[in-house]
Short mmCIF file of C-alpha atoms in Angstrom, two decimals:
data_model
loop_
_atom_site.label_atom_id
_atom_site.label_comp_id
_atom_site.label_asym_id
_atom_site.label_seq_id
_atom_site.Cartn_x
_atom_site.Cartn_y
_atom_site.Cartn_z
CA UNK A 1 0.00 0.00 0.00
CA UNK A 2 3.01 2.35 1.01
CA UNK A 3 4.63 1.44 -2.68
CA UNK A 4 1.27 2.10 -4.24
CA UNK A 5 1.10 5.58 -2.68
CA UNK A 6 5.02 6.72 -3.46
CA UNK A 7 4.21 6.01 -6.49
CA UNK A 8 1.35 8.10 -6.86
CA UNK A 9 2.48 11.25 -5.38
CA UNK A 10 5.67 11.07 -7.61
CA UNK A 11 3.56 10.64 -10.46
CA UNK A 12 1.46 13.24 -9.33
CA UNK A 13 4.95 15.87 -8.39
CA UNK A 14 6.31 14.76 -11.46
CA UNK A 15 3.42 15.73 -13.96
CA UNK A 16 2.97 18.64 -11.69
CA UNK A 17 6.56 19.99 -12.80
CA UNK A 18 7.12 18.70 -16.18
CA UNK A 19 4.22 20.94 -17.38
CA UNK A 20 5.68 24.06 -15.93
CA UNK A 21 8.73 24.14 -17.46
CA UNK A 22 8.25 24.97 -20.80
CA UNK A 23 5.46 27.36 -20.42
CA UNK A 24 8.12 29.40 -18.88
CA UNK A 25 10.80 29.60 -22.11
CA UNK A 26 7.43 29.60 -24.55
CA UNK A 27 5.64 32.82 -23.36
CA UNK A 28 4.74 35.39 -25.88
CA UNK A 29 7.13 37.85 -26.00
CA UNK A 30 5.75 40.80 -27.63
CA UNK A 31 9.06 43.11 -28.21
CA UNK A 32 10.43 39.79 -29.50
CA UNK A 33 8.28 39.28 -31.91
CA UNK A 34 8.35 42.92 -33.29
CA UNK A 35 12.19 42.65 -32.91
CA UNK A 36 11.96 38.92 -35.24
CA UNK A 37 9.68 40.55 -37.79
CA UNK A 38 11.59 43.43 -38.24
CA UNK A 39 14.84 41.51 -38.88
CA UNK A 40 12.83 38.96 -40.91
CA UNK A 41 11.08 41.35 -43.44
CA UNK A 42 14.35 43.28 -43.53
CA UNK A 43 15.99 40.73 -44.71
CA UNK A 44 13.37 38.79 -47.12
CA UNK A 45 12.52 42.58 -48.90
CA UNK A 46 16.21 43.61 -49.11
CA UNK A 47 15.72 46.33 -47.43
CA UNK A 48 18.65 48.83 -46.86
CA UNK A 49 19.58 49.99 -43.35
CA UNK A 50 18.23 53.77 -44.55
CA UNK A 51 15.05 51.91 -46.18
CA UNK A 52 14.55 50.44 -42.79
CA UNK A 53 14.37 53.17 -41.09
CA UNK A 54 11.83 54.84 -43.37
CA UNK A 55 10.05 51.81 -43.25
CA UNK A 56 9.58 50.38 -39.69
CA UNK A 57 8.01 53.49 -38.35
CA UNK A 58 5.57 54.09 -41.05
CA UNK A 59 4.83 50.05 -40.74
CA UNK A 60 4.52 49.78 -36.94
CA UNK A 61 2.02 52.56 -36.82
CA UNK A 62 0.37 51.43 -39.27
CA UNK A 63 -0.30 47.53 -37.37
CA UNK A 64 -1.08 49.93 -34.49
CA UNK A 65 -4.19 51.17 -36.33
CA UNK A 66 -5.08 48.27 -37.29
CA UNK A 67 -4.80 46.50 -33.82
CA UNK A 68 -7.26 48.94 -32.47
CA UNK A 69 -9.91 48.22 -35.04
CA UNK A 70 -9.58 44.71 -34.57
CA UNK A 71 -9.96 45.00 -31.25
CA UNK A 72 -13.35 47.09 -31.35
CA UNK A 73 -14.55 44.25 -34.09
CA UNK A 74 -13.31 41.40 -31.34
CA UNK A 75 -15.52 43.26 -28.45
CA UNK A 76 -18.09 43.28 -31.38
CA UNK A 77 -18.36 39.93 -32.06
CA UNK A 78 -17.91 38.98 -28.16
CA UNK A 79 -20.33 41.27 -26.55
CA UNK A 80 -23.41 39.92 -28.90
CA UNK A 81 -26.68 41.96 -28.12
CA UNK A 82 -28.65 41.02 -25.22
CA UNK A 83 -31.03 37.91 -25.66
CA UNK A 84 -34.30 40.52 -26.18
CA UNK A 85 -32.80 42.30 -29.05
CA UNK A 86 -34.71 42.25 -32.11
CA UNK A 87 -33.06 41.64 -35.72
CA UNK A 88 -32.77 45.18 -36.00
CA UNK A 89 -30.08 45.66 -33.13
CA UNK A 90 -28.08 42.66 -34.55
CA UNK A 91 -28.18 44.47 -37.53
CA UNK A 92 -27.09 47.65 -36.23
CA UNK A 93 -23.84 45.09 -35.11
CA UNK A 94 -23.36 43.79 -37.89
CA UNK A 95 -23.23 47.28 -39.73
CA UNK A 96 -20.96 48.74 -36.55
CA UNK A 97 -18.05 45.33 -37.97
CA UNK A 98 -18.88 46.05 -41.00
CA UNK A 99 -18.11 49.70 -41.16
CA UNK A 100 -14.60 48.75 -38.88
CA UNK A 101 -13.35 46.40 -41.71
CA UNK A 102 -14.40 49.19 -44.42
CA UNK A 103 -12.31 51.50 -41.59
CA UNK A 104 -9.37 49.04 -41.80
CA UNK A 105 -9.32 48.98 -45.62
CA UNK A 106 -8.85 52.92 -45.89
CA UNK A 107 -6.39 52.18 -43.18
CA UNK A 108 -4.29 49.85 -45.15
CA UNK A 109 -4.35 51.61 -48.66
CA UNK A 110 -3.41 55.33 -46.68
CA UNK A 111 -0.57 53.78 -45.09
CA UNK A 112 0.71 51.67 -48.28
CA UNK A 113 0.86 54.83 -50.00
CA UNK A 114 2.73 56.36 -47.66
CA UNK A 115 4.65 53.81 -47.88
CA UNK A 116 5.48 53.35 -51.26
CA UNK A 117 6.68 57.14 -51.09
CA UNK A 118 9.20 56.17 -48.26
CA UNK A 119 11.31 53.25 -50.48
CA UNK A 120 10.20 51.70 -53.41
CA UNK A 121 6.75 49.55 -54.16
CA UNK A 122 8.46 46.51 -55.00
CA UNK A 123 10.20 46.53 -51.78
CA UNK A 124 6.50 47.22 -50.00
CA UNK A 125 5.58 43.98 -51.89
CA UNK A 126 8.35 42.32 -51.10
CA UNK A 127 7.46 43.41 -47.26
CA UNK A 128 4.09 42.01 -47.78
CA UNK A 129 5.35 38.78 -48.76
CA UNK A 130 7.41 38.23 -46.39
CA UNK A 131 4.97 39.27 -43.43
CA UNK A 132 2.60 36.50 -44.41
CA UNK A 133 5.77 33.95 -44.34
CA UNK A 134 6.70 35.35 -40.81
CA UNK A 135 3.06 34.83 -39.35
CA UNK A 136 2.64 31.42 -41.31
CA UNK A 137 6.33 29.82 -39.94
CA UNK A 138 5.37 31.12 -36.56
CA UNK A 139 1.96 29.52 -36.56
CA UNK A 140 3.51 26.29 -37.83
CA UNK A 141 6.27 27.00 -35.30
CA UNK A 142 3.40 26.65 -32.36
CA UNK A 143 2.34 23.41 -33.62
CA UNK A 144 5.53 21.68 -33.56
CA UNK A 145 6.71 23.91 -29.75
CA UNK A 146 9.06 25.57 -31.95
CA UNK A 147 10.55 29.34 -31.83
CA UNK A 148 10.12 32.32 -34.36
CA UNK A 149 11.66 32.06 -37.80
CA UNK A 150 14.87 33.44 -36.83
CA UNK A 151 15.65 30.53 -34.24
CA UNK A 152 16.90 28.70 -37.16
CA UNK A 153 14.40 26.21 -35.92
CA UNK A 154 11.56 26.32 -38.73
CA UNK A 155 11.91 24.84 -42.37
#
């Protein structure tokens, strides 16, 4: 019975620990990120140190924006209208998301003129590009408990 009880509780300290670990080297580290996506699209878009700096600023601001927005569509979509409402007030919500997205769309096309006046559109494309690759190795990074693209970890 004594055996049968060790055994338990280390079982149970073990998978108590084991658990812990890497939650502590895998939390989301938001400078981090910014810091791996900058370096990435730098150097996927060829982007000059002087490009980079035009860039960045304009590009970060930008994602700001557009955080914000989809934020306001997230507490949208969360805070659905009270049971009683009639079609007409989920309606109204859907118009409020709808009108966010059309928000984020003049968003986008202001800012990727701006940028395209501070280096060249085919580097802004190139940036593009490689910001989808970023966010699609990191998702596929998560899957497998891997890094960011830059840990030399990722395909």
């Amino acid at each position: 019975m004594k055996q049968i009880l060790l055994t338990f509780l280390l079982l149970f300290c073990g998978w108590q620990t084991v658990p812990a670990q890497p939650g502590q080297q895998d939390k989301f580290n938001p400078e981090e990120f910014k810091r791996g996506l900058k370096d990435f699209i730098t150097a996927e878009a060829s982007l000059t140190p002087a490009e980079a700096q035009a860039f960045f600023p304009i590009y970060f601001e930008m994602k700001a924006g557009q955080r914000k927005l989809q934020h306001q569509m997230y507490k949208l979509k969360k805070e659905a209208p009270a049971d009683e409402a009639d079609e007409a007030g989920y309606a109204a919500v859907i118009q409020k998301i709808n009108d966010l997205g059309m928000e984020m769309a003049q968003l986008q096309a202001s800012y990727y003129k701006t940028l395209c006046k501070a280096v060249p559109p085919r580097k802004v494309y190139a940036a593009m590009r490689a910001e989808d690759r970023f966010h699609r190795k990191m998702l596929e990074g998560f899957g497998r408990g891997k890094g960011h693209p830059q840990d030399g970890k990722q395909k």
